[in-house]
XYZ file of C-alpha atoms in Angstrom:
711
model
C 38.686 -49.929 -53.459
C 40.660 -50.554 -50.457
C 40.244 -53.439 -47.943
C 41.503 -53.159 -44.185
C 40.873 -54.981 -40.833
C 40.747 -53.890 -37.190
C 40.431 -55.359 -33.886
C 36.704 -54.258 -33.865
C 35.636 -54.189 -37.371
C 36.637 -57.084 -39.520
C 35.581 -56.014 -42.836
C 36.347 -52.499 -44.387
C 36.172 -51.533 -47.927
C 36.065 -48.261 -49.731
C 34.096 -47.230 -52.976
C 34.703 -43.706 -53.414
C 33.431 -43.783 -57.031
C 29.998 -44.759 -56.004
C 29.068 -41.464 -54.110
C 26.193 -43.387 -52.483
C 24.082 -41.978 -49.820
C 21.597 -45.074 -48.949
C 22.437 -48.451 -47.976
C 20.468 -51.599 -47.237
C 21.545 -55.432 -46.193
C 19.331 -58.257 -47.682
C 17.475 -60.699 -45.196
C 20.134 -63.289 -45.284
C 23.048 -60.772 -44.668
C 24.765 -61.958 -47.849
C 24.154 -58.813 -49.907
C 24.547 -54.959 -49.238
C 22.983 -52.503 -51.577
C 24.827 -49.200 -52.173
C 22.487 -46.486 -53.969
C 23.253 -43.047 -55.176
C 22.556 -40.735 -58.126
C 24.947 -42.303 -60.460
C 25.161 -46.090 -59.583
C 23.371 -48.882 -57.752
C 25.899 -51.386 -56.657
C 25.806 -54.729 -54.906
C 28.478 -56.473 -52.997
C 28.815 -60.033 -51.667
C 29.605 -59.791 -47.829
C 30.428 -63.563 -47.595
C 33.109 -63.247 -50.360
C 34.823 -59.971 -49.099
C 38.435 -61.106 -50.535
C 36.696 -60.817 -53.853
C 37.478 -57.253 -55.237
C 34.353 -57.740 -57.449
C 31.223 -55.494 -57.195
C 28.319 -55.096 -59.253
C 27.623 -51.649 -60.314
C 24.555 -50.575 -62.272
C 24.189 -47.234 -63.680
C 21.237 -44.885 -63.107
C 19.901 -42.495 -65.278
C 18.386 -40.006 -62.970
C 19.034 -36.352 -61.730
C 17.696 -37.210 -58.398
C 19.542 -38.773 -55.448
C 18.385 -42.027 -53.627
C 16.640 -41.021 -50.424
C 16.179 -44.434 -48.695
C 16.741 -48.067 -49.738
C 15.441 -51.382 -48.207
C 15.543 -55.108 -48.903
C 12.437 -57.089 -48.641
C 12.809 -58.854 -45.008
C 10.633 -61.912 -45.907
C 11.929 -65.240 -47.315
C 9.384 -65.447 -50.171
C 10.476 -62.403 -51.965
C 14.027 -61.894 -50.633
C 15.176 -60.604 -53.999
C 13.117 -57.605 -54.071
C 14.492 -54.204 -52.877
C 13.236 -50.824 -52.967
C 14.520 -47.313 -53.424
C 13.028 -43.963 -53.309
C 14.013 -41.234 -55.871
C 12.263 -37.787 -55.568
C 8.541 -38.444 -55.839
C 8.990 -41.991 -57.098
C 9.438 -45.412 -55.456
C 11.387 -48.123 -57.608
C 11.072 -51.810 -56.817
C 14.081 -53.850 -58.152
C 15.104 -57.518 -58.533
C 18.444 -59.194 -57.765
C 18.457 -62.538 -59.534
C 21.474 -64.283 -61.203
C 23.754 -61.378 -60.786
C 21.513 -58.792 -62.445
C 19.581 -56.119 -61.074
C 16.391 -55.243 -63.018
C 13.471 -52.904 -62.265
C 9.855 -54.685 -61.978
C 7.928 -51.819 -60.628
C 7.763 -48.049 -60.706
C 5.265 -46.630 -57.916
C 3.925 -43.116 -58.382
C 1.554 -41.504 -56.098
C 3.258 -38.939 -54.208
C 3.371 -35.176 -55.344
C 6.216 -34.387 -53.215
C 9.453 -35.926 -52.025
C 9.365 -39.354 -50.449
C 11.191 -39.214 -46.901
C 10.896 -42.999 -46.078
C 9.930 -46.384 -47.028
C 9.428 -49.605 -45.140
C 8.409 -53.367 -46.089
C 6.017 -55.122 -44.222
C 7.547 -57.511 -42.004
C 5.690 -60.702 -42.793
C 3.616 -59.790 -46.036
C 6.116 -59.706 -49.051
C 3.759 -57.802 -51.283
C 3.094 -54.811 -48.975
C 5.381 -51.617 -48.932
C 4.669 -48.436 -46.976
C 6.026 -44.888 -48.138
C 5.538 -41.342 -46.621
C 6.000 -37.991 -47.911
C 6.512 -34.287 -47.527
C 3.037 -34.075 -49.281
C 1.601 -35.419 -45.782
C 0.333 -38.773 -47.437
C 1.341 -42.314 -46.222
C 0.726 -44.656 -49.023
C 0.656 -48.452 -48.704
C 1.293 -50.568 -51.820
C 0.491 -53.966 -52.713
C 2.746 -55.075 -55.493
C 0.017 -57.488 -56.834
C -1.844 -54.333 -58.122
C 0.972 -51.543 -58.183
C -1.149 -49.211 -60.394
C -2.381 -47.069 -57.195
C -1.822 -47.487 -53.316
C -3.986 -49.942 -51.771
C -4.720 -47.610 -49.077
C -3.834 -43.844 -48.503
C -3.681 -42.160 -45.152
C -3.549 -38.370 -44.864
C -1.679 -36.922 -41.779
C -2.128 -33.116 -42.621
C 1.418 -32.593 -41.386
C 4.367 -33.962 -43.703
C 5.569 -37.400 -42.579
C 9.486 -38.173 -42.200
C 9.325 -41.612 -41.053
C 7.270 -44.833 -41.552
C 7.758 -48.138 -39.641
C 5.641 -51.376 -39.495
C 5.052 -52.899 -36.081
C 7.330 -56.128 -35.979
C 4.830 -58.141 -34.027
C 1.537 -56.680 -34.910
C 0.938 -56.982 -38.685
C -1.602 -54.557 -38.938
C -0.061 -51.468 -37.047
C 2.386 -48.920 -38.497
C 3.691 -45.723 -36.859
C 4.616 -42.447 -38.728
C 6.577 -39.485 -37.515
C 5.407 -35.674 -38.164
C 7.931 -33.142 -36.911
C 7.741 -33.892 -33.236
C 4.790 -36.017 -33.030
C 3.902 -39.635 -33.730
C 0.761 -41.214 -35.152
C -0.380 -44.755 -34.915
C -2.426 -46.360 -37.671
C -4.195 -49.665 -38.017
C -4.773 -50.348 -41.898
C -8.181 -52.410 -40.686
C -9.479 -49.504 -39.120
C -9.959 -46.915 -41.980
C -7.934 -43.784 -42.823
C -7.898 -42.245 -39.380
C -5.024 -42.609 -36.935
C -5.880 -44.746 -33.912
C -3.342 -43.132 -31.400
C -1.413 -39.699 -31.384
C 1.766 -39.235 -29.340
C 3.278 -35.764 -28.540
C 6.837 -37.096 -28.295
C 9.265 -34.225 -28.739
C 9.423 -30.423 -29.003
C 11.894 -30.878 -31.966
C 11.760 -32.794 -35.157
C 11.779 -36.560 -34.834
C 14.515 -38.327 -37.186
C 13.963 -41.857 -36.337
C 11.499 -44.437 -35.257
C 12.077 -47.940 -34.205
C 9.769 -50.745 -32.934
C 10.994 -53.185 -30.226
C 11.736 -56.558 -31.674
C 10.304 -58.271 -28.659
C 7.311 -55.945 -27.369
C 4.414 -55.019 -29.524
C 3.516 -51.864 -27.693
C 7.213 -50.491 -27.255
C 8.495 -47.703 -29.538
C 11.624 -45.653 -29.537
C 11.874 -42.208 -31.008
C 15.213 -40.297 -31.829
C 14.943 -36.409 -32.132
C 16.801 -33.178 -32.851
C 16.478 -32.424 -29.118
C 19.355 -34.890 -28.285
C 17.078 -37.437 -26.647
C 15.912 -40.703 -27.409
C 12.303 -41.419 -25.778
C 10.664 -44.845 -25.189
C 7.086 -45.148 -25.303
C 4.488 -47.939 -24.243
C 1.628 -47.167 -26.510
C -0.761 -48.495 -24.053
C 0.123 -45.200 -22.038
C 1.610 -42.721 -24.415
C 0.981 -39.428 -22.431
C 4.577 -39.523 -20.934
C 7.575 -41.459 -22.119
C 8.320 -44.718 -20.285
C 12.126 -43.618 -20.153
C 14.361 -40.991 -21.835
C 17.822 -41.674 -23.040
C 20.020 -38.191 -23.165
C 22.887 -37.743 -25.461
C 25.333 -34.951 -26.460
C 24.206 -34.348 -30.014
C 20.947 -34.664 -32.156
C 20.065 -38.245 -32.839
C 19.829 -39.448 -36.464
C 18.941 -42.825 -35.781
C 18.100 -44.952 -32.762
C 17.589 -48.817 -33.535
C 17.149 -51.786 -31.049
C 19.795 -54.605 -31.222
C 18.432 -58.242 -32.016
C 19.813 -59.152 -28.697
C 19.452 -58.154 -25.018
C 18.205 -54.580 -24.218
C 20.795 -52.778 -26.686
C 20.311 -49.840 -28.668
C 22.553 -48.141 -31.096
C 22.404 -44.477 -31.895
C 24.204 -42.190 -34.239
C 24.252 -38.323 -34.700
C 22.496 -36.235 -37.551
C 24.872 -36.448 -40.569
C 24.122 -32.778 -41.536
C 25.823 -31.530 -38.424
C 29.233 -32.648 -39.380
C 30.418 -32.117 -35.788
C 33.146 -34.474 -35.969
C 31.017 -37.255 -34.174
C 31.477 -40.038 -36.651
C 31.138 -42.815 -34.040
C 28.108 -45.085 -33.003
C 27.244 -45.590 -29.573
C 25.925 -48.789 -28.009
C 23.697 -48.355 -25.039
C 21.860 -50.735 -22.336
C 18.434 -49.344 -22.241
C 18.382 -50.541 -18.548
C 21.081 -48.224 -17.753
C 21.013 -45.153 -19.994
C 23.593 -42.775 -17.952
C 26.413 -43.734 -20.485
C 26.987 -45.952 -23.617
C 28.517 -49.271 -22.944
C 30.646 -49.031 -26.157
C 31.676 -46.722 -28.783
C 32.375 -47.951 -32.524
C 35.293 -46.091 -33.615
C 36.516 -46.188 -37.248
C 34.511 -44.086 -39.708
C 36.511 -40.844 -40.839
C 32.997 -39.126 -41.721
C 29.459 -39.186 -40.547
C 27.657 -42.373 -40.605
C 24.585 -42.406 -43.111
C 23.192 -45.575 -42.534
C 23.643 -48.874 -40.423
C 21.931 -52.191 -40.356
C 22.111 -55.543 -38.512
C 23.323 -58.556 -40.192
C 21.494 -61.758 -40.123
C 23.512 -63.983 -37.486
C 24.913 -67.251 -39.202
C 24.295 -70.520 -37.832
C 26.785 -71.651 -34.874
C 28.035 -68.055 -34.702
C 27.706 -66.274 -31.349
C 28.880 -62.895 -32.758
C 26.149 -60.632 -34.122
C 27.396 -58.077 -36.850
C 26.680 -54.427 -37.609
C 27.060 -53.072 -40.992
C 27.632 -49.393 -41.465
C 28.082 -46.813 -44.465
C 29.628 -43.322 -43.955
C 29.805 -40.275 -45.975
C 33.593 -41.214 -46.643
C 32.309 -44.029 -48.895
C 33.498 -46.591 -46.564
C 31.712 -49.677 -45.593
C 32.612 -51.405 -42.270
C 31.150 -54.561 -40.729
C 31.575 -54.853 -36.833
C 31.453 -58.172 -34.812
C 29.293 -57.612 -31.425
C 31.506 -59.980 -29.199
C 29.837 -61.923 -26.472
C 31.142 -59.640 -23.690
C 29.415 -56.596 -25.437
C 26.303 -58.627 -25.658
C 26.452 -59.235 -22.036
C 26.897 -55.753 -21.196
C 23.593 -55.209 -23.054
C 21.891 -57.948 -20.832
C 22.181 -60.686 -23.356
C 23.474 -64.255 -22.198
C 25.389 -65.781 -25.369
C 25.133 -69.541 -25.604
C 28.736 -70.602 -26.040
C 30.493 -74.181 -25.161
C 33.447 -71.840 -24.043
C 31.133 -70.162 -21.487
C 33.863 -70.298 -18.705
C 36.154 -68.087 -20.665
C 33.429 -65.769 -21.597
C 32.101 -65.465 -18.214
C 35.658 -64.708 -16.845
C 36.357 -61.969 -19.488
C 32.825 -60.599 -18.771
C 33.519 -60.648 -14.953
C 36.868 -58.600 -15.667
C 34.954 -56.103 -18.017
C 32.129 -55.502 -15.442
C 34.697 -54.559 -12.720
C 34.603 -50.968 -11.577
C 38.116 -50.306 -12.765
C 37.226 -51.486 -16.273
C 34.193 -49.524 -16.366
C 35.975 -46.423 -15.595
C 38.714 -46.914 -18.470
C 35.944 -47.931 -20.904
C 33.980 -44.755 -20.012
C 37.354 -42.744 -20.548
C 37.782 -44.407 -23.985
C 34.196 -43.793 -24.922
C 34.306 -40.192 -24.379
C 37.779 -39.638 -26.004
C 37.702 -37.292 -29.011
C 39.336 -39.307 -31.564
C 39.265 -36.444 -34.154
C 42.040 -34.435 -32.568
C 43.975 -32.956 -35.538
C 46.836 -34.860 -36.879
C 46.129 -37.816 -34.513
C 44.873 -41.345 -35.307
C 43.688 -43.734 -32.529
C 44.659 -47.123 -33.871
C 43.394 -49.215 -31.183
C 41.819 -48.988 -27.670
C 41.581 -52.354 -25.789
C 39.680 -52.224 -22.322
C 40.604 -55.606 -21.277
C 44.264 -55.297 -21.952
C 44.193 -51.613 -20.598
C 46.165 -50.481 -23.691
C 45.812 -47.749 -26.181
C 47.746 -47.089 -29.352
C 47.977 -43.823 -31.310
C 49.752 -42.590 -34.325
C 51.073 -38.921 -35.081
C 52.663 -37.924 -38.257
C 55.310 -35.286 -38.504
C 57.913 -34.018 -40.850
C 60.612 -36.198 -38.987
C 58.547 -39.424 -39.563
C 56.019 -41.179 -37.737
C 55.494 -41.671 -33.804
C 53.414 -44.872 -32.589
C 52.645 -44.358 -28.924
C 51.352 -47.181 -26.738
C 49.830 -46.198 -23.507
C 49.293 -48.990 -20.716
C 47.066 -48.012 -17.900
C 47.943 -49.764 -14.500
C 44.941 -51.211 -12.422
C 45.479 -48.578 -9.970
C 45.123 -45.730 -12.543
C 43.953 -42.828 -12.283
C 44.358 -42.597 -8.426
C 47.958 -41.445 -8.159
C 49.275 -43.717 -10.705
C 50.126 -42.390 -14.201
C 49.880 -44.531 -17.364
C 53.001 -45.958 -18.818
C 53.908 -44.439 -22.264
C 56.214 -46.288 -24.803
C 57.403 -45.580 -28.268
C 55.922 -48.793 -30.219
C 57.530 -50.612 -32.905
C 57.080 -48.951 -36.475
C 57.957 -45.442 -35.042
C 60.561 -43.606 -37.508
C 61.395 -40.492 -35.308
C 64.807 -40.118 -33.844
C 65.809 -40.638 -30.180
C 66.038 -36.870 -29.322
C 62.430 -36.183 -30.073
C 61.230 -39.731 -28.695
C 62.731 -38.695 -25.163
C 61.107 -35.263 -25.551
C 57.649 -36.747 -26.166
C 57.971 -39.153 -23.187
C 59.156 -36.403 -21.025
C 56.179 -34.539 -22.082
C 53.503 -37.067 -21.608
C 54.777 -38.067 -18.238
C 54.845 -34.646 -17.172
C 51.124 -33.993 -17.947
C 49.993 -37.300 -16.815
C 51.641 -36.936 -13.434
C 50.139 -33.494 -13.068
C 46.810 -35.102 -13.486
C 46.882 -38.389 -11.433
C 47.990 -36.410 -8.554
C 44.416 -34.942 -8.328
C 43.006 -38.349 -9.233
C 41.929 -37.316 -12.510
C 42.126 -39.147 -15.937
C 44.580 -37.906 -18.398
C 44.416 -39.716 -21.729
C 43.011 -36.750 -23.768
C 45.142 -33.980 -22.259
C 48.108 -36.112 -22.750
C 47.038 -36.775 -26.635
C 46.300 -33.140 -27.034
C 49.807 -32.146 -25.618
C 51.650 -34.834 -27.630
C 50.219 -33.204 -30.660
C 51.213 -29.839 -29.649
C 54.656 -30.774 -29.008
C 55.104 -32.426 -32.356
C 53.901 -29.429 -34.131
C 56.001 -27.268 -31.914
C 58.992 -29.357 -33.194
C 58.033 -29.113 -36.636
C 58.139 -25.164 -36.632
C 61.062 -24.503 -34.141
C 64.493 -23.774 -35.073
C 67.526 -25.511 -33.874
C 68.144 -22.682 -31.390
C 64.584 -22.527 -30.125
C 64.624 -26.403 -29.573
C 67.234 -26.104 -27.193
C 65.155 -23.528 -25.236
C 62.017 -25.695 -25.396
C 59.986 -26.231 -22.187
C 57.073 -28.282 -21.482
C 53.826 -26.246 -21.854
C 51.137 -27.848 -19.997
C 47.701 -26.909 -21.354
C 45.248 -26.865 -18.379
C 42.439 -29.116 -19.528
C 39.831 -27.057 -17.557
C 40.287 -24.901 -20.867
C 40.861 -27.584 -23.324
C 40.286 -30.844 -21.679
C 37.047 -32.444 -23.234
C 36.107 -30.155 -25.999
C 36.835 -30.586 -29.596
C 38.674 -26.927 -29.771
C 38.727 -27.102 -33.639
C 35.042 -26.334 -33.702
C 35.037 -23.742 -30.930
C 35.105 -20.274 -32.515
C 37.802 -18.005 -30.507
C 36.022 -15.220 -28.700
C 35.409 -11.739 -30.379
C 37.897 -9.112 -29.967
C 36.126 -6.373 -31.725
C 32.490 -5.708 -32.786
C 30.030 -3.202 -33.593
C 26.133 -3.251 -33.078
C 23.119 -0.916 -33.182
C 21.172 -0.967 -30.166
C 17.662 0.399 -29.560
C 17.179 3.709 -31.464
C 20.213 5.777 -32.814
C 22.776 4.053 -30.768
C 25.825 2.272 -31.996
C 28.035 0.373 -29.509
C 31.635 -0.614 -30.455
C 34.260 -2.555 -28.718
C 37.665 -3.595 -29.430
C 41.334 -4.135 -28.419
C 43.542 -1.177 -28.070
C 46.961 -1.469 -29.996
C 49.885 -1.234 -27.597
C 52.058 1.725 -28.554
C 55.264 -0.148 -27.965
C 56.650 -3.436 -29.583
C 55.019 -3.801 -33.117
C 55.301 -7.376 -32.798
C 53.267 -8.021 -29.817
C 50.759 -10.735 -29.942
C 47.884 -8.059 -29.526
C 48.771 -6.987 -33.036
C 48.181 -10.531 -34.456
C 44.925 -11.416 -36.181
C 42.257 -13.027 -33.923
C 42.618 -17.067 -34.133
C 39.967 -18.892 -35.977
C 39.633 -21.508 -32.868
C 40.888 -22.173 -29.223
C 42.860 -24.839 -30.622
C 45.154 -22.489 -32.811
C 45.871 -20.693 -29.474
C 46.919 -23.850 -27.789
C 49.140 -24.952 -30.709
C 50.951 -21.622 -31.317
C 51.232 -20.429 -27.981
C 53.395 -23.524 -26.571
C 57.127 -22.556 -26.601
C 56.948 -18.805 -25.846
C 55.192 -19.436 -22.537
C 56.672 -20.505 -19.204
C 56.124 -24.224 -18.398
C 53.981 -23.458 -15.259
C 51.909 -21.012 -16.984
C 48.141 -21.676 -18.025
C 47.303 -20.430 -21.638
C 44.187 -18.575 -21.496
C 42.449 -15.852 -23.687
C 43.558 -13.277 -21.204
C 47.082 -14.465 -20.988
C 47.424 -14.681 -24.725
C 46.663 -10.871 -25.156
C 47.332 -9.223 -21.910
C 50.842 -9.945 -20.345
C 51.901 -8.478 -17.186
C 54.568 -5.518 -17.765
C 58.152 -6.289 -16.899
C 59.888 -4.413 -13.831
C 61.560 -2.133 -16.503
C 58.374 -0.913 -17.511
C 57.005 -0.486 -14.211
C 55.337 3.026 -14.963
C 53.706 1.645 -18.153
C 49.818 0.740 -17.942
C 48.567 -2.542 -19.287
C 46.468 -2.628 -22.490
C 42.852 -1.710 -22.015
C 39.827 -2.481 -23.877
C 37.380 0.310 -24.687
C 33.603 0.266 -25.443
C 32.317 3.358 -27.204
C 28.801 4.434 -27.538
C 28.036 6.606 -30.591
C 24.669 8.745 -31.148
C 23.877 8.071 -34.738
C 20.396 9.862 -34.696
C 21.360 12.241 -37.650
C 22.089 8.985 -39.872
C 18.376 7.971 -39.850
C 15.085 9.633 -40.842
C 13.176 8.563 -37.664
C 13.932 10.725 -34.789
C 13.210 9.836 -31.248
C 12.742 13.406 -30.188
C 10.585 14.436 -32.907
C 8.313 11.292 -32.037
C 7.857 12.422 -28.578
C 7.363 16.111 -29.180
C 5.035 16.029 -32.275
C 1.458 16.586 -31.770
C -1.664 15.419 -33.577
C -4.739 16.885 -32.040
C -6.163 20.248 -32.653
C -6.489 22.516 -35.674
C -4.361 21.269 -38.646
C -2.899 24.811 -39.313
C -1.877 24.888 -35.569
C -0.334 21.491 -35.725
C 1.670 22.230 -38.814
C 3.206 25.367 -37.293
C 3.971 23.630 -34.046
C 5.540 20.741 -35.661
C 7.637 23.057 -37.581
C 8.997 24.644 -34.623
C 9.860 21.261 -33.307
C 11.625 20.089 -36.407
C 13.859 23.248 -36.227
C 14.878 22.462 -32.621
C 16.571 19.181 -33.717
C 17.928 20.822 -36.864
C 15.862 19.296 -39.758
C 15.358 22.299 -41.999
C 13.790 20.138 -44.415
C 11.017 19.355 -42.391
C 10.521 22.938 -41.357
C 9.989 23.863 -45.100
C 7.517 20.781 -45.431
C 5.428 21.673 -42.184
C 5.341 25.317 -43.617
C 4.059 24.331 -46.679
C 1.480 22.082 -45.438
C 0.268 24.777 -43.273
C -0.164 27.216 -46.277
C -2.143 24.336 -47.963
C -4.765 24.482 -45.104
C -4.726 28.136 -44.666
C -8.195 29.563 -45.241
C -6.748 32.715 -46.839
C -5.445 30.741 -49.777
C -8.924 29.970 -51.058
C -12.504 31.260 -50.910
C -14.373 30.717 -47.818
C -16.882 27.990 -49.090
C -13.944 25.877 -50.518
C -12.156 22.921 -48.980
C -8.338 22.561 -49.034
C -8.891 19.404 -51.044
C -10.738 21.313 -53.790
C -7.947 23.727 -54.103
C -5.645 23.383 -57.145
C -2.393 22.869 -54.771
C -4.313 21.062 -52.193
C -4.832 17.374 -52.915
C -2.117 16.924 -55.441
C 0.246 18.882 -53.493
C -0.081 16.662 -50.297
C -0.130 13.508 -52.156
C 3.166 14.574 -53.801
C 4.540 15.422 -50.451
C 3.505 12.274 -48.812
C 5.006 10.233 -51.767
C 8.228 11.998 -51.608
C 8.800 11.191 -47.955
C 7.578 7.522 -48.316
C 9.896 6.864 -51.214
C 12.865 8.421 -49.302
C 12.107 6.031 -46.548
C 11.096 8.793 -44.209
C 8.028 6.883 -43.102
C 7.851 9.051 -39.678
C 7.022 12.266 -41.648
C 4.829 10.589 -44.420
C 2.772 8.790 -41.595
C 2.207 12.128 -39.685
C 1.059 13.991 -42.775
C -1.456 11.022 -43.436
C -2.758 11.136 -39.891
C -2.988 14.929 -39.593
C -4.692 15.696 -43.094
C -6.867 12.718 -42.641
C -8.570 14.582 -39.695
C -9.535 17.445 -41.919
C -12.629 15.611 -43.444
C -15.845 16.056 -41.766
C -17.559 12.664 -42.595
C -15.985 9.304 -41.719
C -16.521 8.235 -45.322
C -14.658 11.177 -46.802
C -12.111 10.650 -44.017
C -11.604 6.996 -45.087
C -11.447 8.017 -48.650
C -8.770 10.760 -47.870
C -6.621 8.363 -45.943
C -6.616 5.852 -48.716
C -6.030 8.452 -51.495
C -2.699 9.559 -49.670
C -1.636 5.941 -48.541
C -2.157 4.095 -51.795
C 0.229 5.982 -53.833
C 2.517 6.850 -50.836
C 2.914 4.683 -47.816
C 1.700 1.361 -49.515
C 3.657 1.822 -52.661
C 6.811 2.639 -51.006
C 6.353 0.195 -48.150
C 8.170 -2.422 -50.199
C 11.475 -0.402 -49.989
C 10.991 0.114 -46.338
C 12.434 -2.499 -44.214
C 14.228 -2.725 -40.738
C 15.101 1.046 -40.540
C 12.947 1.947 -37.636
C 11.322 0.749 -34.289
C 8.194 2.979 -34.940
C 4.930 1.307 -35.634
C 3.666 3.169 -38.474
C 0.400 1.186 -38.531
C -0.356 2.662 -35.040
C 0.244 6.209 -36.191
C -2.147 5.857 -38.976
C -4.856 4.251 -36.791
C -4.755 7.663 -34.888
C -5.888 9.571 -37.649
């Protein structure tokens, strides 16, 4: 366990041994519950200096899906957790956690639970089994009301103001229920085309509902007019949860944990101005699993946000009055003049521009830690580790930045690198910043990326190569605002089957000279590897691109040489497959069976399929009238039915569905009556095509069913 502080979050504790994936804060904000497969733990947030945490072992093979404390004063000691198909109601009293109820009714995994906002005995749960159960703890043997939704339910939420209304999410739809009006939904909202991950009712309006979805949007609906959303908030990633703030018009969003895109921050929005977030909570090193608001203490103007992440770290954030102001809330404070002055500074265009740059900054650049970003003081402090020590860089942004004025870079106290490397870093940062602000562009992220590239280069360069080091400015049009670690490098070779019997291959040709050329190197895993490894070997004014990495201009002494070319080769692979396009175009099905077999044998001979020539010749002999008495059909011949059945089965089991289907179609035509015809088809298909169909997958584009229907 470790405790640390920051300018934004004032409590941070780690409990890596818990491996918890669910969190809940009680209604007083005093206790936080952390639940996982092995333990349920409770910690006192008011006594954070005390390292004591109560841990209670769980004897279960299932993870905890969700957890929630009772929000009412009457039963504030109760909390509920879901585990697979069961709900467990626990009581926290006198430092002990005991189970009081075990609720069983769902037949599939429980996806969500929610306590009633005013009735301390009512609890709702939803499941993959499509049911929403409403439980009354006074009679917990069975649900007091069961609602069937047909589709699986992923979220359930009681209305904050209307005690009888609740909402549930089903894939991309929302259903509203009134427990007084039976088991049918009273309203249906087609909200999203993608899955809904979160629901939240407005704390101030009975009819206002927010939905967060996989489609990277948060939609706000007025249930009085649910046909279209009242407004839409668009983000850059799928939204896991979107919850209203207990003040103003704020909303907090977090990305879907399963994506793991490196987006570990929470975003604070003003729903009246949805263009960009007003603040970004930076601190977690892994995806956020849960967040809740902590009840505000008396005589305290700072609201608090509690978050729990995959890295098993618990953070408690203070929402300062100036952030509340950005969300449309007017804090009541005796020191109002100081706050208003701070808010006035924060709301200025220059501050908003810098705050937007801070909020869009990718804080997960490899080997870089963003320690502090202060919008009011217009400073940013970062730390980079290298084999020569630690570099602490403080960046100060003048008021005129970025309009022709670059930021000021300083080596902060606590750095352990030598003067030579310090001067080199400052020179690099100033050069990159100057190139950007000349064009009135922001430069923080390009500078930080070049800072990391320069230090990594210093780690790998020899003493001789250090003397020849030149600044390599990576143009941010290529690398600027992307998280390059997660962008795969473009393909340099590949092969794919296209249409029927064509194989297309492409690749880079290996240059005949210089075995150490970069073209011989393996393809990098990501674009970031290209930028980090290319630094010292390129000119200072060159732009690193995929083309420049592989294809370099020939030297004058090599004027007669040609550049490296990439080739695309198309192969005819028709001989590798049983299905042949030419045979499919030239085969015939109409006419006398003997004539058909003879004609198709000639067609097979033209494409070099001698095995098919023998098969068609044998089929012609089977139906030849000279081989039997005049009044005997070929099906009654000793070598008739059994021979054709064996022939069809052979080609079907060899995955030559084209030949097997042709034989079925042609010999099904020989029967005189419809009933006999169907019997003959079934006789050939059952042992042949249908039995071998299990072995036939995606080898041909021919529709075998269509061929059979032609018989």
